[in-house]
mmCIF file with all atom_site columns, C-alpha atoms in Angstrom:
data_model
loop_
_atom_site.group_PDB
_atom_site.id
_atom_site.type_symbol
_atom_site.label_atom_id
_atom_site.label_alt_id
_atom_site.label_comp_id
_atom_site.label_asym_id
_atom_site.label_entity_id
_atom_site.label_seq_id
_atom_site.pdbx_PDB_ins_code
_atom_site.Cartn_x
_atom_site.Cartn_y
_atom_site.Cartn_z
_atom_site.occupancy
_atom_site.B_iso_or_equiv
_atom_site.pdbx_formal_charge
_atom_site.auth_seq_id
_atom_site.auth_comp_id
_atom_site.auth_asym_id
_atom_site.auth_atom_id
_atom_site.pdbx_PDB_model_num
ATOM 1   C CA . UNK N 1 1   ? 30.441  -70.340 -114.514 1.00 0.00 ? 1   UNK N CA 1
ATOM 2   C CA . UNK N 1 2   ? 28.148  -71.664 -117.377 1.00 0.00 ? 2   UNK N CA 1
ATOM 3   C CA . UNK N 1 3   ? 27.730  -69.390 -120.960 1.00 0.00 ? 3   UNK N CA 1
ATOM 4   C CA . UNK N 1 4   ? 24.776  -69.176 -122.155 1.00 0.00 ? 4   UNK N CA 1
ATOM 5   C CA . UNK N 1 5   ? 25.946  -70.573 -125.695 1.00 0.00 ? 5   UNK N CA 1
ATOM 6   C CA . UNK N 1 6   ? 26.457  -73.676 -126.860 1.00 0.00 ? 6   UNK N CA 1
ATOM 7   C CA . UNK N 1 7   ? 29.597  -75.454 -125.932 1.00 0.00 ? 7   UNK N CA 1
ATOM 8   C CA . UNK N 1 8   ? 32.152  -76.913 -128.850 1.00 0.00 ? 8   UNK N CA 1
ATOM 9   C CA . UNK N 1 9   ? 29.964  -79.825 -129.841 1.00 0.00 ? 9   UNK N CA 1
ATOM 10  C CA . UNK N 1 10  ? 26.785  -77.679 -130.293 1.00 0.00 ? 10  UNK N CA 1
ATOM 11  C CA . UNK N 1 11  ? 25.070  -78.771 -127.145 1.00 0.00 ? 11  UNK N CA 1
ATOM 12  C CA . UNK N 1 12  ? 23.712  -76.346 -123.892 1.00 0.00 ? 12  UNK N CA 1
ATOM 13  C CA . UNK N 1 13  ? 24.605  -77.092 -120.833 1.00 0.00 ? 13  UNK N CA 1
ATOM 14  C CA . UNK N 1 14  ? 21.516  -78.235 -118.904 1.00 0.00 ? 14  UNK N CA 1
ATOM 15  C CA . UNK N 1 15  ? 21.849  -74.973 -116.503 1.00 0.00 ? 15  UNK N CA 1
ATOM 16  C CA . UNK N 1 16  ? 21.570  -72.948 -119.215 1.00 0.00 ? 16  UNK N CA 1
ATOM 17  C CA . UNK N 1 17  ? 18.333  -74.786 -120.682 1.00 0.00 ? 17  UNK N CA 1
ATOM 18  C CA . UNK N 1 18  ? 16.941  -74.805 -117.060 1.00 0.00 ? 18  UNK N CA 1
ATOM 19  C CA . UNK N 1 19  ? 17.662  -70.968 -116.991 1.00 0.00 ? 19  UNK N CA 1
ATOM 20  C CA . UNK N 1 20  ? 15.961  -70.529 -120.531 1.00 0.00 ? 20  UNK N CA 1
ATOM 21  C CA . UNK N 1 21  ? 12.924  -72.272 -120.127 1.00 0.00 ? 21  UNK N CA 1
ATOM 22  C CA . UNK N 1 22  ? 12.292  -70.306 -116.619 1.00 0.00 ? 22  UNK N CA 1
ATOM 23  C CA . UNK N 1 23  ? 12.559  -67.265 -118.518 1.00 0.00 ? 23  UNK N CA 1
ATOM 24  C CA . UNK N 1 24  ? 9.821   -68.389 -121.130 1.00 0.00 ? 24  UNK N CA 1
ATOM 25  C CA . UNK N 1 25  ? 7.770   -69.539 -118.161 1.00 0.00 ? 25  UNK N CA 1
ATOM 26  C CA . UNK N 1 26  ? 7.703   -66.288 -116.898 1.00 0.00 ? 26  UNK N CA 1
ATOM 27  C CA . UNK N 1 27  ? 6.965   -64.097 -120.419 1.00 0.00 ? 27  UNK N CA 1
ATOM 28  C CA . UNK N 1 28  ? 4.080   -66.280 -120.741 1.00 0.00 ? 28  UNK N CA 1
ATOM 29  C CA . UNK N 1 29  ? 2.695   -64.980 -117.839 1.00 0.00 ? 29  UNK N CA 1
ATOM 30  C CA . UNK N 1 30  ? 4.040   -61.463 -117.481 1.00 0.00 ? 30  UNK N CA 1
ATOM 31  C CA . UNK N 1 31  ? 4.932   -61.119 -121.464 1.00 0.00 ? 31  UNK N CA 1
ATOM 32  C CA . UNK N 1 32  ? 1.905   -58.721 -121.487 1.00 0.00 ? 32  UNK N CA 1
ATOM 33  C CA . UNK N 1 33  ? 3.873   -55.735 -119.300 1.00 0.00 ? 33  UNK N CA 1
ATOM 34  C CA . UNK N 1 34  ? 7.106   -56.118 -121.861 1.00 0.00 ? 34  UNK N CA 1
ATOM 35  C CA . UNK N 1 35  ? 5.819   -56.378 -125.188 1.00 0.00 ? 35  UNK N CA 1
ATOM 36  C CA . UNK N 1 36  ? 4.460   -53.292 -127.090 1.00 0.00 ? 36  UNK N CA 1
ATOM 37  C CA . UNK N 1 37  ? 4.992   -51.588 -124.328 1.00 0.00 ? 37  UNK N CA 1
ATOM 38  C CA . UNK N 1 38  ? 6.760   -47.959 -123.523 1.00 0.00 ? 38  UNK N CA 1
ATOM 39  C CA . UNK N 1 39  ? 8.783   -46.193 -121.110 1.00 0.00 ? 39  UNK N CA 1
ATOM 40  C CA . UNK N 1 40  ? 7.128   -43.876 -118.512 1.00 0.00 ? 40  UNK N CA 1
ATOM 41  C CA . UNK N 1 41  ? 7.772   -40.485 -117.044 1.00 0.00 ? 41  UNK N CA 1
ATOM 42  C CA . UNK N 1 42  ? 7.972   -42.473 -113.677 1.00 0.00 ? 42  UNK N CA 1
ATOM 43  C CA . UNK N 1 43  ? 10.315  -45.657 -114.343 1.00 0.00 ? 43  UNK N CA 1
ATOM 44  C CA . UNK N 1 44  ? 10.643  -46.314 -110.588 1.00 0.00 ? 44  UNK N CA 1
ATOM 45  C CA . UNK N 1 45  ? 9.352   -46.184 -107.716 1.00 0.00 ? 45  UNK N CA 1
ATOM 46  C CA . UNK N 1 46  ? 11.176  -47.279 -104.750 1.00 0.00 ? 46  UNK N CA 1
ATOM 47  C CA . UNK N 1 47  ? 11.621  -50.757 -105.886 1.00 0.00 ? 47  UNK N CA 1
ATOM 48  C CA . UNK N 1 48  ? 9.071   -51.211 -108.364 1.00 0.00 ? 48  UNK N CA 1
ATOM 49  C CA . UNK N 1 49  ? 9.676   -50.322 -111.940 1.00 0.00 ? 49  UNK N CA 1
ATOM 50  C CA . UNK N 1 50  ? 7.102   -49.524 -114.764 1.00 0.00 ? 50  UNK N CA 1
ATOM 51  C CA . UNK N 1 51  ? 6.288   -49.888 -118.308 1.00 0.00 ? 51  UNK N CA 1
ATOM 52  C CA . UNK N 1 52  ? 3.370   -48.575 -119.957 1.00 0.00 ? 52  UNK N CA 1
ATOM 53  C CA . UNK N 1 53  ? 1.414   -49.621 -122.639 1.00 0.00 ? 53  UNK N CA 1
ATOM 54  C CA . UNK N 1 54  ? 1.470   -47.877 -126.076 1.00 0.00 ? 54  UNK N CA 1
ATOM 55  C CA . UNK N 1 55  ? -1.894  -45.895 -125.811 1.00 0.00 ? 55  UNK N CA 1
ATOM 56  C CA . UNK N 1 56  ? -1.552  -45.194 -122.220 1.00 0.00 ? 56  UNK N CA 1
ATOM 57  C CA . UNK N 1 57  ? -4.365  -46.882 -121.100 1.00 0.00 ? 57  UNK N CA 1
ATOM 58  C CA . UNK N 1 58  ? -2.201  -49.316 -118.505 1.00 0.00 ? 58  UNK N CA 1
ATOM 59  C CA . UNK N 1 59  ? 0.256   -49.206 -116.564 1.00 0.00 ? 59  UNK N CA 1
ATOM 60  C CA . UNK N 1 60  ? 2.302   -52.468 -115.592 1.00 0.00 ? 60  UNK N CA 1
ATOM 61  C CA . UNK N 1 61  ? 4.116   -52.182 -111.834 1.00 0.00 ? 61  UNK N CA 1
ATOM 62  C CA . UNK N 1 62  ? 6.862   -54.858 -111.668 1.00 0.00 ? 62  UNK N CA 1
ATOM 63  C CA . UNK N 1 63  ? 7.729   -55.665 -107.747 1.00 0.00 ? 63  UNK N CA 1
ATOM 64  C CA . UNK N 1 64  ? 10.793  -57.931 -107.359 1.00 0.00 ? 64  UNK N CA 1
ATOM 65  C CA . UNK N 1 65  ? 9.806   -58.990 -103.592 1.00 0.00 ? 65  UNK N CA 1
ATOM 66  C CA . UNK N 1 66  ? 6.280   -60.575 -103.576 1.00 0.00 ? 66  UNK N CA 1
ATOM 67  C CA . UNK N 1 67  ? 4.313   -57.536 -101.189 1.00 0.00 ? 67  UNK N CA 1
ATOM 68  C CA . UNK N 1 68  ? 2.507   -59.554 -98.964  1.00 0.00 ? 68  UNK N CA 1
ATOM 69  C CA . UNK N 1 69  ? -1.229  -58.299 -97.935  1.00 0.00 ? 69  UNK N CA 1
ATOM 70  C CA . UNK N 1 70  ? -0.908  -55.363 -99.927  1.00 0.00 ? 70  UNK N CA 1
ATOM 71  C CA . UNK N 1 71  ? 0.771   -52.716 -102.370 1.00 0.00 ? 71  UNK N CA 1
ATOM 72  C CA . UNK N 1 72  ? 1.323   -49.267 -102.431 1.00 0.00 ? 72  UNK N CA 1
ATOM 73  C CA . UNK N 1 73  ? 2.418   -47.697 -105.208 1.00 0.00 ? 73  UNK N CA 1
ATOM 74  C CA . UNK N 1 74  ? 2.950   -43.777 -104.677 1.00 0.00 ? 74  UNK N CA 1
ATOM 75  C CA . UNK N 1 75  ? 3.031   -42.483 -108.521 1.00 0.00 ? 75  UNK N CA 1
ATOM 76  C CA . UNK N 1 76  ? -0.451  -44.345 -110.051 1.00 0.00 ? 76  UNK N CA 1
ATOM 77  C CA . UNK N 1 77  ? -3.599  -42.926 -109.415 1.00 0.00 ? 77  UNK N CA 1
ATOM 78  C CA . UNK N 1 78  ? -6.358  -45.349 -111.395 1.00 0.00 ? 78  UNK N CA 1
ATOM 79  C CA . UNK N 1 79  ? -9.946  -43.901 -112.165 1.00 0.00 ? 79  UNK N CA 1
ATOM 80  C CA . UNK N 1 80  ? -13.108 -44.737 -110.229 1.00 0.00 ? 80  UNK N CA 1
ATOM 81  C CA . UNK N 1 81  ? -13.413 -47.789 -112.372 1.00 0.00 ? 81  UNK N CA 1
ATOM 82  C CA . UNK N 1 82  ? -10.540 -48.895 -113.339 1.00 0.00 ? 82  UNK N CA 1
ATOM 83  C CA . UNK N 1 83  ? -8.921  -53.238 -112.858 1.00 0.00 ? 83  UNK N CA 1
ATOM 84  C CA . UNK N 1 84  ? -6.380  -53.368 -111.115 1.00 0.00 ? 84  UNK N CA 1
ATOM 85  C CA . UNK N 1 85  ? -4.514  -57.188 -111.979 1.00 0.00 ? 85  UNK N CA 1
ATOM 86  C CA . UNK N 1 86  ? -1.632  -58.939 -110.947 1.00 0.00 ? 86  UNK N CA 1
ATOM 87  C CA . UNK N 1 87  ? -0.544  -60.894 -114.767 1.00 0.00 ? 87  UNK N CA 1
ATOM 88  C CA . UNK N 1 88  ? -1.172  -64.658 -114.439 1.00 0.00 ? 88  UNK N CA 1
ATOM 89  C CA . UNK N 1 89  ? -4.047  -64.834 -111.919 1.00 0.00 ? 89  UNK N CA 1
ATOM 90  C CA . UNK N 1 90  ? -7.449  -64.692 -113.193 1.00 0.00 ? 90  UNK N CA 1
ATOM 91  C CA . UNK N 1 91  ? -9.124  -62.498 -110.223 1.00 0.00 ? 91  UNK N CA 1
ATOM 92  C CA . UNK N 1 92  ? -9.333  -58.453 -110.652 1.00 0.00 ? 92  UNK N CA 1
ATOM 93  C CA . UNK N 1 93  ? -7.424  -56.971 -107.384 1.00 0.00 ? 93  UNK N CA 1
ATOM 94  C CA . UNK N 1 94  ? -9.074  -54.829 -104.914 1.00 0.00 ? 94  UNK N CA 1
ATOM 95  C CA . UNK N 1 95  ? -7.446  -51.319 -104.350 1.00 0.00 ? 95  UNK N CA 1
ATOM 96  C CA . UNK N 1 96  ? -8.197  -48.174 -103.031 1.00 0.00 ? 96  UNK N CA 1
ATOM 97  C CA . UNK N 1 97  ? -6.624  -44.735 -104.150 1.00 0.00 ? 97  UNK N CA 1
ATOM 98  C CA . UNK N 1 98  ? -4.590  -42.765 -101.339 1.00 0.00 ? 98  UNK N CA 1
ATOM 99  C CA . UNK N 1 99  ? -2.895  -39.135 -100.428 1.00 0.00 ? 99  UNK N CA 1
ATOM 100 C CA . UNK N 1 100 ? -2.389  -37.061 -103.428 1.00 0.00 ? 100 UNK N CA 1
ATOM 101 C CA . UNK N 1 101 ? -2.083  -39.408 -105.837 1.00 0.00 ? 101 UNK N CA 1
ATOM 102 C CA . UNK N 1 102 ? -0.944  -43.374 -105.483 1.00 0.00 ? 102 UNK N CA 1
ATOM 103 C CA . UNK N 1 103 ? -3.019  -46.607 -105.025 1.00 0.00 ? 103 UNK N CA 1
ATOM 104 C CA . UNK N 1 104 ? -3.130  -49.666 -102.787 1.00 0.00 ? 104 UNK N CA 1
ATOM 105 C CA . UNK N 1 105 ? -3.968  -52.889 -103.858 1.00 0.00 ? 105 UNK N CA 1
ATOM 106 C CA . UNK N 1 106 ? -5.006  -55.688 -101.706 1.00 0.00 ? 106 UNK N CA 1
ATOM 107 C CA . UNK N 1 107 ? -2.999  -59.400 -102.225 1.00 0.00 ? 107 UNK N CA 1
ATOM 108 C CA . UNK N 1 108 ? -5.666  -62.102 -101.311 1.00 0.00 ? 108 UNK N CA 1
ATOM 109 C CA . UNK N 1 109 ? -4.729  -64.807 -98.898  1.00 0.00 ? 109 UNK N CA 1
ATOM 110 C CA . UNK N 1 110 ? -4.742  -66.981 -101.265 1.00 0.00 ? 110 UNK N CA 1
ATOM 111 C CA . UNK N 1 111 ? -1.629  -65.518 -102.870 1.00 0.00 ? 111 UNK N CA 1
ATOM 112 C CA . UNK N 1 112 ? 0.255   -65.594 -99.727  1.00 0.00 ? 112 UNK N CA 1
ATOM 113 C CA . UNK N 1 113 ? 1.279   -68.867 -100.323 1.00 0.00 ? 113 UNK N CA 1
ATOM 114 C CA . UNK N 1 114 ? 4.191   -69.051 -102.757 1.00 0.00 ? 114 UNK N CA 1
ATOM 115 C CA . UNK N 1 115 ? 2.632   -72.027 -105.173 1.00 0.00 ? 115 UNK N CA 1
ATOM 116 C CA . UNK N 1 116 ? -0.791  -70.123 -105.723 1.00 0.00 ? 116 UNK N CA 1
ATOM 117 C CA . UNK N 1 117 ? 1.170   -67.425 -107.373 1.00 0.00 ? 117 UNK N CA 1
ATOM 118 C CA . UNK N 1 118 ? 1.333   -67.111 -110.956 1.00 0.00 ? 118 UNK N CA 1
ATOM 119 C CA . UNK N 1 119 ? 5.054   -66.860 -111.085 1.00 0.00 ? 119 UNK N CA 1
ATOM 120 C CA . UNK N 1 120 ? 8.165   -67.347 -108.894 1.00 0.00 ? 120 UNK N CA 1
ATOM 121 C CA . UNK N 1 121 ? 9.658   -64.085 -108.980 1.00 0.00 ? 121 UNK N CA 1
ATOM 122 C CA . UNK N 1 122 ? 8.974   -60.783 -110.448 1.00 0.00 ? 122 UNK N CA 1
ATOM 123 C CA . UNK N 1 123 ? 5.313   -60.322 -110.185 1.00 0.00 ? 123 UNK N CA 1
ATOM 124 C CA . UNK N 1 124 ? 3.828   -58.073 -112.575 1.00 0.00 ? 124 UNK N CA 1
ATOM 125 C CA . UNK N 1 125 ? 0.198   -55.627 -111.802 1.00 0.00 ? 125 UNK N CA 1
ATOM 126 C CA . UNK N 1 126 ? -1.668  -54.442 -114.310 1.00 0.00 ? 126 UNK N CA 1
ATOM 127 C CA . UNK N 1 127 ? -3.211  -50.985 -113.133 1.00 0.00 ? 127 UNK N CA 1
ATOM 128 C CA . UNK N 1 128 ? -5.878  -49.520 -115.969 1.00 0.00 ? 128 UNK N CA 1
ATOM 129 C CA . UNK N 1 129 ? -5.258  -45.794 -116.202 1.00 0.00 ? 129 UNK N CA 1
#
C-alpha cells in the first residue's frame, strides 16, 4: 500500500501524485457543489447525496454511477423555471417534475459515451431551487 506522504527522502510516490492530480481534476469541475456549500435536511437519497448552497438557491445531487438516459431524484422539486446542470458540461439539462415532489432529468446521448463526460466518476447536477 502507498501513503499519501512523502517517503524518507522527501519525494511522492508517483501513485500518490497520479491520485492527487485526479482529485484536482475533478474539483475543477465539480468544486462548485463542495465549496461554500451546506448540509441539507435531505443528505441522501438512495445513492445520491446532496449539498446545498449557502442561500438555498441550489441544490447539488452527487450520483456515484453515471445514470444513463435519465435521473430521478425523489426529494427536489425545482420551480417552473428553474436550470437544471450537470457541473462541467456547458448545456442546461432537460427535466420534468414528477409525483409529489422529485424531478427527472434527461442525460443527452451525447453523454452516454464515457469521454464526452465532464468527469470520470462522481458526476455532480446542479438543480436551481
Amino acid at each position: 500500500m502507498v501513503g499519501i506522504g512523502p517517503n524518507k527522502t522527501g519525494r511522492f510516490h508517483p501513485t500518490v501524485i497520479g491520485r492527487l492530480e485526479a482529485v484536482g481534476q475533478w474539483l475543477k469541475v465539480n468544486g462548485e457543489g463542495i465549496y461554500e456549500t451546506r448540509a441539507r435536511d435531505v443528505w441522501k437519497s438512495g445513492d445520491i447525496r446532496f449539498t446545498r448552497s449557502r442561500d438555498n438557491k441550489r441544490v447539488y445531487a452527487f450520483v456515484e454511477t453515471f445514470p444513463g438516459r435519465e435521473l430521478i431524484i425523489p426529494s427536489v422539486t425545482p420551480k417552473k423555471r428553474s436550470k437544471v446542470r450537470l457541473l462541467g458540461y456547458s448545456k442546461p439539462l432537460k427535466w420534468s417534475s414528477i409525483g409529489d415532489g422529485g424531478v427527472r432529468i434527461e442525460i443527452p446521448a451525447a453523454l452516454q459515451s464515457p469521454e464526452n463526460r465532464p468527469c470520470k466518476y462522481a458526476w455532480v447536477f446542479r438543480i436551481e431551487n
